[in-house]
Amino acid sequence: MARTAGSHSDITGPKVRDAALTLFARHGFAAVSMRQIAREVGVQVGALYNYTPDKQTLLFDLMQSHMDALLEAFSDDPAMPPRDRLHNFVRFHIRFHHDRPDAVFIAYMELRNLTPENFTNIEALRKRYEDKLEAILRAGVSSGVFDVADTKIATLAVIAMLTGVNTWFRSGGRLSLQDVEDQYWQMVRKAVSAESPA
Amino acid sequence: MARTAGSHSDITGPKVRDAALTLFARHGFAAVSMRQIAREVGVQVGALYNYTPDKQTLLFDLMQSHMDALLEAFSDDPAMPPRDRLHNFVRFHIRFHHDRPDAVFIAYMELRNLTPENFTNIEALRKRYEDKLEAILRAGVSSGVFDVADTKIATLAVIAMLTGVNTWFRSGGRLSLQDVEDQYWQMVRKAVSAESPA
DNA sequence: GTCTATAATTGGATAGAC
DNA sequence: GTCTATCCAATTATAGAC
């Protein structure tokens, strides 16, 4: 029952990741030292290296976990009408990103601090997520309910618009997350919908 | 006529700013050393301090110059129809940002590396730019040609969408900048326009 | 698993010669 | 205006005791 004194791998591991996530988001990867992370966790700097081979891998693992969770959490039903699938995507994207602002911030801002191999890996995951939205838009264009000149551009435009919510929205203000979801959905829906003939 | 040997303030000054802009955009402010900047310029590190009191001020000056240029370059005519004013804004924003990707990147990514006072200053400039778009949207809502639930949210949504172009578009590919402008204009126009009754 | 101590390097900024 | 030399603080990562 009694553990080795000072042994806490099951609890320290997550704390290292949490501390790194918070600090990297607040100050930036390059500006955060391993000593700062250790202080936040409550251990000495040497102990961190039981949980990550180096600082770069720590960053990469955080980004990969985030992208994996994103891909895992999104579900889409190709049998549904494109409009409903898009509505589902908009709500999901806003809510998922709102729930983890630090991870989102890091995943977008620290790409340049990844080694080339790690960068390629993360970009592939991002591409897989974009492809899910593009499939929805393409289905809608095929059936005539959507009208966009280029589904790839529309995909990037919609994702940029939705992710932008994280730069200004925090719960507890004048608007609820539901309000935000509703308003962005109206804008996205109109932006990609086919217009009724004049 | 002959200058003091080694005196090049008129040429070194801009070179310091150019080098800092490029390096900060590529690697991030915190990851770039004054020695790296000096090497890029072709001087020793001590010489840099003739052009900036410190590294923080160098960053701030780059961001402030960018925001000043942005505000200076945009022109709007409140007498024109809101739809034309919005079209003008979309084209201007895409083109201006496309022309200076490094400055745009820094202005969005390095806000957290500013001192609190400098941050407040830059944010005020950004707010002034956002207000220009919001005024256009408000005019269109008033006249009935636009329909958005909240002009502030629509402003942020449109700017996020348009600025997103910089993350993927580079001249010389499959699409011209004109193509991109046209497609984003269609999406923005539809997103904020009043829908014709069914 | 965590600690202390340390190696080896690099950082921003300054002083003083030219 | 630029250079060389330097100060002092901070960095990542490792070694070895417990």
CSV table of C-alpha atoms (C1' of nucleotides) in Angstrom, one decimal:
chain,number,residue,atom,x,y,z
A,1,MET,CA,0.0,0.0,0.0
A,2,ALA,CA,2.6,2.5,1.1
A,3,ARG,CA,4.4,4.0,-1.9
A,4,THR,CA,8.0,4.8,-2.2
A,5,ALA,CA,8.5,8.1,-0.6
A,6,GLY,CA,8.4,10.9,-3.2
A,7,SER,CA,7.0,8.7,-6.0
A,8,HIS,CA,4.1,10.2,-7.7
A,9,SER,CA,4.3,9.4,-11.4
A,10,ASP,CA,0.5,9.0,-11.8
A,11,ILE,CA,-0.2,12.4,-10.5
A,12,THR,CA,2.9,14.3,-11.6
A,13,GLY,CA,2.7,13.4,-15.2
A,14,PRO,CA,-0.7,15.1,-15.8
A,15,LYS,CA,0.4,18.0,-13.7
A,16,VAL,CA,3.5,18.5,-15.9
A,17,ARG,CA,1.3,18.6,-19.0
A,18,ASP,CA,-1.2,20.9,-17.4
A,19,ALA,CA,1.4,23.3,-16.3
A,20,ALA,CA,3.1,23.3,-19.7
A,21,LEU,CA,-0.2,23.9,-21.5
A,22,THR,CA,-1.0,26.9,-19.3
A,23,LEU,CA,2.4,28.4,-19.4
A,24,PHE,CA,3.0,27.9,-23.1
A,25,ALA,CA,-0.4,29.4,-23.9
A,26,ARG,CA,0.2,32.4,-21.7
A,27,HIS,CA,3.9,33.3,-22.5
A,28,GLY,CA,4.7,31.2,-25.6
A,29,PHE,CA,6.8,28.1,-25.9
A,30,ALA,CA,10.2,29.8,-26.3
A,31,ALA,CA,9.6,32.2,-23.5
A,32,VAL,CA,8.8,29.4,-20.9
A,33,SER,CA,11.7,27.7,-19.1
A,34,MET,CA,11.7,24.2,-17.8
A,35,ARG,CA,12.3,25.7,-14.4
A,36,GLN,CA,9.0,27.7,-14.6
A,37,ILE,CA,7.1,24.5,-15.4
A,38,ALA,CA,8.8,22.7,-12.5
A,39,ARG,CA,7.9,25.5,-10.1
A,40,GLU,CA,4.3,25.4,-11.3
A,41,VAL,CA,4.2,21.6,-10.8
A,42,GLY,CA,5.9,21.8,-7.4
A,43,VAL,CA,9.0,19.7,-8.3
A,44,GLN,CA,12.6,20.5,-9.1
A,45,VAL,CA,13.6,20.8,-12.8
A,46,GLY,CA,15.4,17.4,-12.9
A,47,ALA,CA,12.2,15.6,-12.2
A,48,LEU,CA,10.5,16.8,-15.3
A,49,TYR,CA,12.8,14.7,-17.4
A,50,ASN,CA,11.0,11.6,-16.1
A,51,TYR,CA,8.0,12.6,-18.1
A,52,THR,CA,9.4,14.0,-21.3
A,53,PRO,CA,12.8,13.5,-23.0
A,54,ASP,CA,13.0,17.2,-23.8
A,55,LYS,CA,11.0,20.4,-24.1
A,56,GLN,CA,10.3,20.0,-27.8
A,57,THR,CA,8.7,16.6,-27.2
A,58,LEU,CA,6.6,18.1,-24.5
A,59,LEU,CA,5.2,20.7,-26.9
A,60,PHE,CA,4.6,18.1,-29.6
A,61,ASP,CA,2.8,15.8,-27.3
A,62,LEU,CA,0.4,18.5,-26.2
A,63,MET,CA,-0.4,19.5,-29.8
A,64,GLN,CA,-0.8,15.9,-30.9
A,65,SER,CA,-3.1,15.1,-27.9
A,66,HIS,CA,-5.2,18.1,-28.8
A,67,MET,CA,-5.6,17.2,-32.5
A,68,ASP,CA,-6.3,13.6,-31.6
A,69,ALA,CA,-9.0,14.6,-29.2
A,70,LEU,CA,-10.5,16.9,-31.8
A,71,LEU,CA,-10.7,14.2,-34.4
A,72,GLU,CA,-12.0,11.7,-31.9
A,73,ALA,CA,-14.7,14.0,-30.6
A,74,PHE,CA,-16.2,15.1,-33.9
A,75,SER,CA,-18.9,12.9,-35.4
A,76,ASP,CA,-20.7,13.3,-38.7
A,77,ASP,CA,-23.4,11.4,-40.4
A,78,PRO,CA,-23.1,11.5,-44.2
A,79,ALA,CA,-26.7,10.3,-44.4
A,80,MET,CA,-28.0,13.5,-43.0
A,81,PRO,CA,-28.9,16.6,-45.1
A,82,PRO,CA,-25.8,18.7,-45.7
A,83,ARG,CA,-27.4,21.7,-43.9
A,84,ASP,CA,-27.8,19.7,-40.7
A,85,ARG,CA,-24.3,18.3,-41.0
A,86,LEU,CA,-22.9,21.8,-41.3
A,87,HIS,CA,-25.0,23.0,-38.4
A,88,ASN,CA,-23.6,20.2,-36.3
A,89,PHE,CA,-20.1,21.1,-37.4
A,90,VAL,CA,-20.5,24.7,-36.5
A,91,ARG,CA,-21.8,23.9,-33.0
A,92,PHE,CA,-19.2,21.3,-32.4
A,93,HIS,CA,-16.3,23.4,-33.5
A,94,ILE,CA,-17.3,26.4,-31.4
A,95,ARG,CA,-18.0,24.3,-28.3
A,96,PHE,CA,-15.0,22.1,-28.5
A,97,HIS,CA,-12.6,25.0,-29.0
A,98,HIS,CA,-14.3,27.1,-26.3
A,99,ASP,CA,-13.7,24.3,-23.8
A,100,ARG,CA,-9.9,24.2,-24.2
A,101,PRO,CA,-8.6,27.7,-25.2
A,102,ASP,CA,-5.1,27.0,-24.1
A,103,ALA,CA,-4.7,23.9,-26.3
A,104,VAL,CA,-6.3,25.7,-29.2
A,105,PHE,CA,-4.0,28.7,-28.8
A,106,ILE,CA,-0.9,26.5,-28.7
A,107,ALA,CA,-2.0,24.3,-31.6
A,108,TYR,CA,-2.2,27.5,-33.8
A,109,MET,CA,0.6,29.6,-32.5
A,110,GLU,CA,3.4,27.2,-31.8
A,111,LEU,CA,3.6,25.4,-35.1
A,112,ARG,CA,6.7,27.3,-36.0
A,113,ASN,CA,8.4,26.0,-32.9
A,114,LEU,CA,8.0,22.4,-34.0
A,115,THR,CA,10.8,20.4,-35.6
A,116,PRO,CA,10.1,19.8,-39.3
A,117,GLU,CA,9.1,16.2,-38.7
A,118,ASN,CA,6.8,17.1,-35.8
A,119,PHE,CA,5.3,19.9,-37.9
A,120,THR,CA,4.5,17.6,-40.7
A,121,ASN,CA,2.8,15.2,-38.3
A,122,ILE,CA,0.6,17.9,-36.8
A,123,GLU,CA,-0.3,19.4,-40.2
A,124,ALA,CA,-1.5,16.0,-41.4
A,125,LEU,CA,-3.9,15.9,-38.4
A,126,ARG,CA,-5.2,19.4,-39.1
A,127,LYS,CA,-5.7,18.5,-42.7
A,128,ARG,CA,-7.8,15.5,-41.7
A,129,TYR,CA,-10.1,17.8,-39.7
A,130,GLU,CA,-10.4,20.3,-42.5
A,131,ASP,CA,-11.3,17.4,-44.9
A,132,LYS,CA,-14.3,16.6,-42.7
A,133,LEU,CA,-15.8,20.0,-43.2
A,134,GLU,CA,-14.9,20.1,-46.9
A,135,ALA,CA,-16.8,16.8,-47.4
A,136,ILE,CA,-19.9,18.4,-45.9
A,137,LEU,CA,-19.6,21.4,-48.2
A,138,ARG,CA,-19.1,19.3,-51.2
A,139,ALA,CA,-22.2,17.2,-50.4
A,140,GLY,CA,-24.2,20.4,-50.2
A,141,VAL,CA,-22.8,21.8,-53.4
A,142,SER,CA,-23.7,18.6,-55.2
A,143,SER,CA,-27.2,18.6,-54.0
A,144,GLY,CA,-27.6,22.3,-54.8
A,145,VAL,CA,-28.3,23.6,-51.3
A,146,PHE,CA,-24.9,25.2,-51.0
A,147,ASP,CA,-23.2,27.4,-53.5
A,148,VAL,CA,-19.5,28.1,-53.1
A,149,ALA,CA,-17.0,28.7,-55.8
A,150,ASP,CA,-14.3,26.5,-54.2
A,151,THR,CA,-15.0,24.1,-51.3
A,152,LYS,CA,-11.4,24.2,-50.1
A,153,ILE,CA,-11.4,28.0,-49.8
A,154,ALA,CA,-14.8,27.9,-48.1
A,155,THR,CA,-13.6,25.3,-45.7
A,156,LEU,CA,-10.6,27.5,-44.6
A,157,ALA,CA,-12.8,30.6,-44.4
A,158,VAL,CA,-15.4,28.9,-42.2
A,159,ILE,CA,-12.8,27.4,-39.9
A,160,ALA,CA,-11.0,30.7,-39.6
A,161,MET,CA,-14.2,32.5,-38.7
A,162,LEU,CA,-15.3,29.9,-36.1
A,163,THR,CA,-11.9,29.6,-34.5
A,164,GLY,CA,-11.8,33.4,-34.1
A,165,VAL,CA,-14.5,33.1,-31.4
A,166,ASN,CA,-11.7,32.0,-29.1
A,167,THR,CA,-9.9,35.3,-29.4
A,168,TRP,CA,-12.7,37.3,-27.8
A,169,PHE,CA,-15.4,35.2,-26.2
A,170,ARG,CA,-15.3,34.1,-22.6
A,171,SER,CA,-18.3,32.7,-20.7
A,172,GLY,CA,-20.0,34.9,-18.2
A,173,GLY,CA,-20.3,38.0,-20.3
A,174,ARG,CA,-23.2,39.6,-22.0
A,175,LEU,CA,-23.7,36.7,-24.4
A,176,SER,CA,-24.1,33.0,-23.7
A,177,LEU,CA,-22.2,30.4,-25.7
A,178,GLN,CA,-25.5,29.4,-27.2
A,179,ASP,CA,-26.0,33.0,-28.5
A,180,VAL,CA,-22.6,32.9,-30.1
A,181,GLU,CA,-23.3,29.5,-31.7
A,182,ASP,CA,-26.6,30.8,-33.1
A,183,GLN,CA,-25.1,33.9,-34.5
A,184,TYR,CA,-22.2,32.2,-36.1
A,185,TRP,CA,-24.5,29.5,-37.5
A,186,GLN,CA,-26.6,32.2,-39.2
A,187,MET,CA,-23.5,33.7,-40.8
A,188,VAL,CA,-22.0,30.5,-41.9
A,189,ARG,CA,-25.3,29.1,-43.2
A,190,LYS,CA,-25.9,32.3,-45.3
A,191,ALA,CA,-22.3,32.5,-46.5
A,192,VAL,CA,-22.4,29.0,-48.2
A,193,SER,CA,-26.1,28.7,-49.1
A,194,ALA,CA,-27.4,28.9,-52.6
A,195,GLU,CA,-29.3,32.2,-53.0
A,196,SER,CA,-32.8,32.1,-54.2
A,197,PRO,CA,-33.1,33.5,-57.7
A,198,ALA,CA,-34.0,37.2,-57.8
B,1,MET,CA,30.6,64.9,-48.4
B,2,ALA,CA,32.7,62.0,-47.0
B,3,ARG,CA,31.0,60.4,-44.0
B,4,THR,CA,32.6,59.2,-40.9
B,5,ALA,CA,34.0,55.8,-41.5
B,6,GLY,CA,31.6,53.1,-40.4
B,7,SER,CA,28.7,55.5,-40.1
B,8,HIS,CA,25.5,54.2,-41.8
B,9,SER,CA,22.6,55.2,-39.6
B,10,ASP,CA,20.3,56.0,-42.6
B,11,ILE,CA,20.8,52.5,-44.0
B,12,THR,CA,21.3,50.4,-40.9
B,13,GLY,CA,18.2,51.6,-39.2
B,14,PRO,CA,15.8,50.1,-41.8
B,15,LYS,CA,17.9,47.0,-42.1
B,16,VAL,CA,17.5,46.4,-38.3
B,17,ARG,CA,13.8,46.7,-38.6
B,18,ASP,CA,13.6,44.5,-41.7
B,19,ALA,CA,15.8,41.8,-40.1
B,20,ALA,CA,13.8,41.9,-36.8
B,21,LEU,CA,10.5,41.7,-38.7
B,22,THR,CA,11.6,38.6,-40.7
B,23,LEU,CA,13.2,36.8,-37.8
B,24,PHE,CA,10.4,37.5,-35.3
B,25,ALA,CA,7.8,36.3,-37.9
B,26,ARG,CA,9.8,33.1,-38.6
B,27,HIS,CA,10.9,32.0,-35.2
B,28,GLY,CA,9.0,34.2,-32.7
B,29,PHE,CA,10.1,37.1,-30.7
B,30,ALA,CA,11.2,35.1,-27.7
B,31,ALA,CA,13.2,32.7,-29.8
B,32,VAL,CA,15.2,35.4,-31.6
B,33,SER,CA,18.3,36.8,-30.1
B,34,MET,CA,19.8,40.2,-30.6
B,35,ARG,CA,22.9,38.5,-31.9
B,36,GLN,CA,20.8,36.8,-34.6
B,37,ILE,CA,19.4,40.1,-35.7
B,38,ALA,CA,22.9,41.7,-35.7
B,39,ARG,CA,24.2,38.8,-37.9
B,40,GLU,CA,21.4,39.3,-40.4
B,41,VAL,CA,22.0,43.0,-40.6
B,42,GLY,CA,25.8,42.5,-40.8
B,43,VAL,CA,26.9,44.4,-37.7
B,44,GLN,CA,27.9,43.4,-34.2
B,45,VAL,CA,25.3,43.2,-31.5
B,46,GLY,CA,26.4,46.4,-29.7
B,47,ALA,CA,25.5,48.5,-32.8
B,48,LEU,CA,21.8,47.5,-32.6
B,49,TYR,CA,21.4,49.6,-29.5
B,50,ASN,CA,22.0,52.7,-31.5
B,51,TYR,CA,18.6,52.0,-33.1
B,52,THR,CA,16.5,50.7,-30.3
B,53,PRO,CA,16.8,51.0,-26.5
B,54,ASP,CA,15.9,47.4,-26.0
B,55,LYS,CA,14.4,44.3,-27.7
B,56,GLN,CA,10.9,45.0,-26.3
B,57,THR,CA,10.8,48.5,-27.9
B,58,LEU,CA,11.9,47.0,-31.2
B,59,LEU,CA,8.9,44.7,-31.2
B,60,PHE,CA,6.6,47.4,-30.1
B,61,ASP,CA,7.8,49.8,-32.8
B,62,LEU,CA,7.3,47.1,-35.5
B,63,MET,CA,3.7,46.5,-34.3
B,64,GLN,CA,2.9,50.1,-34.0
B,65,SER,CA,4.2,50.9,-37.4
B,66,HIS,CA,2.1,48.2,-38.9
B,67,MET,CA,-1.1,49.3,-37.2
B,68,ASP,CA,-0.5,52.9,-38.1
B,69,ALA,CA,0.1,52.0,-41.8
B,70,LEU,CA,-3.1,49.9,-41.7
B,71,LEU,CA,-5.2,52.8,-40.3
B,72,GLU,CA,-3.6,55.2,-42.7
B,73,ALA,CA,-4.1,53.1,-45.8
B,74,PHE,CA,-7.8,52.4,-45.4
B,75,SER,CA,-10.2,54.9,-46.8
B,76,ASP,CA,-14.0,54.7,-46.5
B,77,ASP,CA,-16.7,56.9,-47.8
B,78,PRO,CA,-19.8,57.0,-45.6
B,79,ALA,CA,-21.8,58.5,-48.4
B,80,MET,CA,-21.5,55.4,-50.5
B,81,PRO,CA,-24.0,52.5,-50.2
B,82,PRO,CA,-23.1,50.1,-47.4
B,83,ARG,CA,-22.7,47.2,-49.8
B,84,ASP,CA,-20.0,49.1,-51.8
B,85,ARG,CA,-18.3,50.2,-48.6
B,86,LEU,CA,-18.2,46.6,-47.4
B,87,HIS,CA,-16.9,45.4,-50.8
B,88,ASN,CA,-14.1,48.0,-50.6
B,89,PHE,CA,-13.2,46.9,-47.1
B,90,VAL,CA,-13.0,43.2,-48.1
B,91,ARG,CA,-10.7,44.0,-51.0
B,92,PHE,CA,-8.6,46.4,-49.0
B,93,HIS,CA,-8.1,44.0,-46.0
B,94,ILE,CA,-7.2,41.0,-48.1
B,95,ARG,CA,-4.7,43.0,-50.3
B,96,PHE,CA,-3.1,45.0,-47.5
B,97,HIS,CA,-2.5,41.9,-45.4
B,98,HIS,CA,-1.3,39.9,-48.3
B,99,ASP,CA,1.3,42.4,-49.0
B,100,ARG,CA,3.0,42.2,-45.6
B,101,PRO,CA,2.5,38.7,-44.1
B,102,ASP,CA,5.4,39.1,-41.6
B,103,ALA,CA,4.0,42.2,-40.0
B,104,VAL,CA,0.5,40.7,-39.9
B,105,PHE,CA,1.8,37.6,-38.3
B,106,ILE,CA,3.7,39.5,-35.7
B,107,ALA,CA,0.9,41.8,-34.9
B,108,TYR,CA,-1.4,38.9,-34.1
B,109,MET,CA,1.1,36.4,-32.6
B,110,GLU,CA,3.3,38.6,-30.4
B,111,LEU,CA,0.7,40.5,-28.4
B,112,ARG,CA,1.5,38.4,-25.4
B,113,ASN,CA,5.1,39.4,-25.5
B,114,LEU,CA,4.3,43.1,-25.1
B,115,THR,CA,4.6,44.8,-21.8
B,116,PRO,CA,1.1,45.8,-20.4
B,117,GLU,CA,1.4,49.4,-21.5
B,118,ASN,CA,2.5,48.5,-25.0
B,119,PHE,CA,-0.2,45.9,-25.2
B,120,THR,CA,-2.9,48.5,-24.3
B,121,ASN,CA,-1.5,50.8,-27.0
B,122,ILE,CA,-1.6,48.2,-29.8
B,123,GLU,CA,-5.0,47.0,-28.8
B,124,ALA,CA,-6.4,50.5,-29.0
B,125,LEU,CA,-5.2,50.7,-32.6
B,126,ARG,CA,-6.7,47.4,-33.5
B,127,LYS,CA,-10.0,48.5,-32.0
B,128,ARG,CA,-10.0,51.6,-34.2
B,129,TYR,CA,-9.7,49.4,-37.2
B,130,GLU,CA,-12.5,47.1,-36.1
B,131,ASP,CA,-14.7,50.1,-35.5
B,132,LYS,CA,-14.3,51.1,-39.2
B,133,LEU,CA,-15.8,47.8,-40.3
B,134,GLU,CA,-18.5,47.9,-37.6
B,135,ALA,CA,-19.6,51.4,-38.8
B,136,ILE,CA,-20.1,49.9,-42.3
B,137,LEU,CA,-22.2,47.0,-41.0
B,138,ARG,CA,-24.3,49.3,-38.8
B,139,ALA,CA,-25.1,51.5,-41.7
B,140,GLY,CA,-26.2,48.5,-43.7
B,141,VAL,CA,-28.3,47.1,-40.9
B,142,SER,CA,-29.9,50.6,-40.5
B,143,SER,CA,-30.8,50.8,-44.2
B,144,GLY,CA,-32.0,47.2,-44.3
B,145,VAL,CA,-29.6,45.8,-46.8
B,146,PHE,CA,-27.7,43.9,-44.1
B,147,ASP,CA,-29.1,41.6,-41.4
B,148,VAL,CA,-26.8,40.6,-38.6
B,149,ALA,CA,-27.9,39.9,-35.0
B,150,ASP,CA,-24.9,41.8,-33.5
B,151,THR,CA,-22.6,44.1,-35.5
B,152,LYS,CA,-19.7,43.6,-33.1
B,153,ILE,CA,-19.7,39.9,-33.5
B,154,ALA,CA,-20.2,40.1,-37.2
B,155,THR,CA,-17.2,42.5,-37.3
B,156,LEU,CA,-14.9,40.1,-35.5
B,157,ALA,CA,-16.2,37.2,-37.6
B,158,VAL,CA,-15.5,38.9,-40.9
B,159,ILE,CA,-12.1,40.1,-39.9
B,160,ALA,CA,-11.1,36.6,-38.6
B,161,MET,CA,-12.3,35.1,-41.9
B,162,LEU,CA,-10.4,37.6,-44.1
B,163,THR,CA,-7.2,37.5,-42.1
B,164,GLY,CA,-7.2,33.8,-42.3
B,165,VAL,CA,-6.3,34.1,-46.0
B,166,ASN,CA,-2.8,34.9,-44.9
B,167,THR,CA,-2.4,31.4,-43.4
B,168,TRP,CA,-2.7,29.6,-46.7
B,169,PHE,CA,-2.6,31.9,-49.7
B,170,ARG,CA,0.6,32.8,-51.5
B,171,SER,CA,0.8,34.4,-54.9
B,172,GLY,CA,1.8,32.1,-57.8
B,173,GLY,CA,-0.4,29.2,-57.1
B,174,ARG,CA,-3.5,27.9,-58.7
B,175,LEU,CA,-5.5,31.0,-57.7
B,176,SER,CA,-4.8,34.7,-58.2
B,177,LEU,CA,-5.3,37.2,-55.5
B,178,GLN,CA,-8.2,38.5,-57.5
B,179,ASP,CA,-9.9,35.1,-57.4
B,180,VAL,CA,-9.4,35.0,-53.6
B,181,GLU,CA,-10.8,38.5,-53.2
B,182,ASP,CA,-13.9,37.6,-55.3
B,183,GLN,CA,-14.6,34.4,-53.4
B,184,TYR,CA,-14.3,35.9,-50.0
B,185,TRP,CA,-16.4,38.8,-51.1
B,186,GLN,CA,-19.2,36.5,-52.1
B,187,MET,CA,-19.1,34.7,-48.7
B,188,VAL,CA,-18.9,37.9,-46.7
B,189,ARG,CA,-21.7,39.6,-48.7
B,190,LYS,CA,-24.0,36.6,-48.3
B,191,ALA,CA,-23.1,36.2,-44.6
B,192,VAL,CA,-24.3,39.7,-43.7
B,193,SER,CA,-27.0,40.4,-46.3
B,194,ALA,CA,-30.6,40.4,-45.5
B,195,GLU,CA,-32.3,37.4,-47.0
B,196,SER,CA,-35.2,37.8,-49.4
B,197,PRO,CA,-38.4,36.6,-47.8
B,198,ALA,CA,-39.2,33.0,-48.7
C,1,DG,C1',10.7,9.2,-8.7
C,2,DT,C1',12.8,13.1,-6.9
C,3,DC,C1',16.6,15.7,-5.3
C,4,DT,C1',20.9,18.6,-5.5
C,5,DA,C1',24.7,20.1,-8.1
C,6,DT,C1',26.7,21.1,-12.2
C,7,DA,C1',28.1,21.3,-17.1
C,8,DA,C1',28.1,23.9,-21.2
C,9,DT,C1',25.9,27.4,-23.6
C,10,DT,C1',23.4,31.4,-24.5
C,11,DG,C1',20.8,35.4,-23.4
C,12,DG,C1',20.2,41.0,-23.0
C,13,DA,C1',22.6,44.9,-22.2
C,14,DT,C1',26.7,48.1,-21.3
C,15,DA,C1',31.6,50.4,-21.3
C,16,DG,C1',35.0,52.3,-23.6
C,17,DA,C1',38.2,52.4,-27.6
C,18,DC,C1',38.3,54.1,-32.3
D,1,DG,C1',28.2,54.8,-35.6
D,2,DT,C1',30.5,50.6,-34.8
D,3,DC,C1',33.4,47.4,-32.6
D,4,DT,C1',35.5,44.4,-29.0
D,5,DA,C1',35.2,42.7,-24.6
D,6,DT,C1',32.6,41.8,-20.7
D,7,DC,C1',29.1,41.4,-16.9
D,8,DC,C1',25.7,38.8,-15.0
D,9,DA,C1',21.7,36.2,-15.3
D,10,DA,C1',19.3,32.5,-17.3
D,11,DT,C1',19.0,28.5,-20.2
D,12,DT,C1',18.5,23.0,-21.3
D,13,DA,C1',19.9,18.9,-20.0
D,14,DT,C1',22.6,15.4,-17.2
D,15,DA,C1',24.9,12.8,-13.2
D,16,DG,C1',24.7,10.7,-9.2
D,17,DA,C1',22.9,10.5,-4.3
D,18,DC,C1',18.9,9.0,-1.8
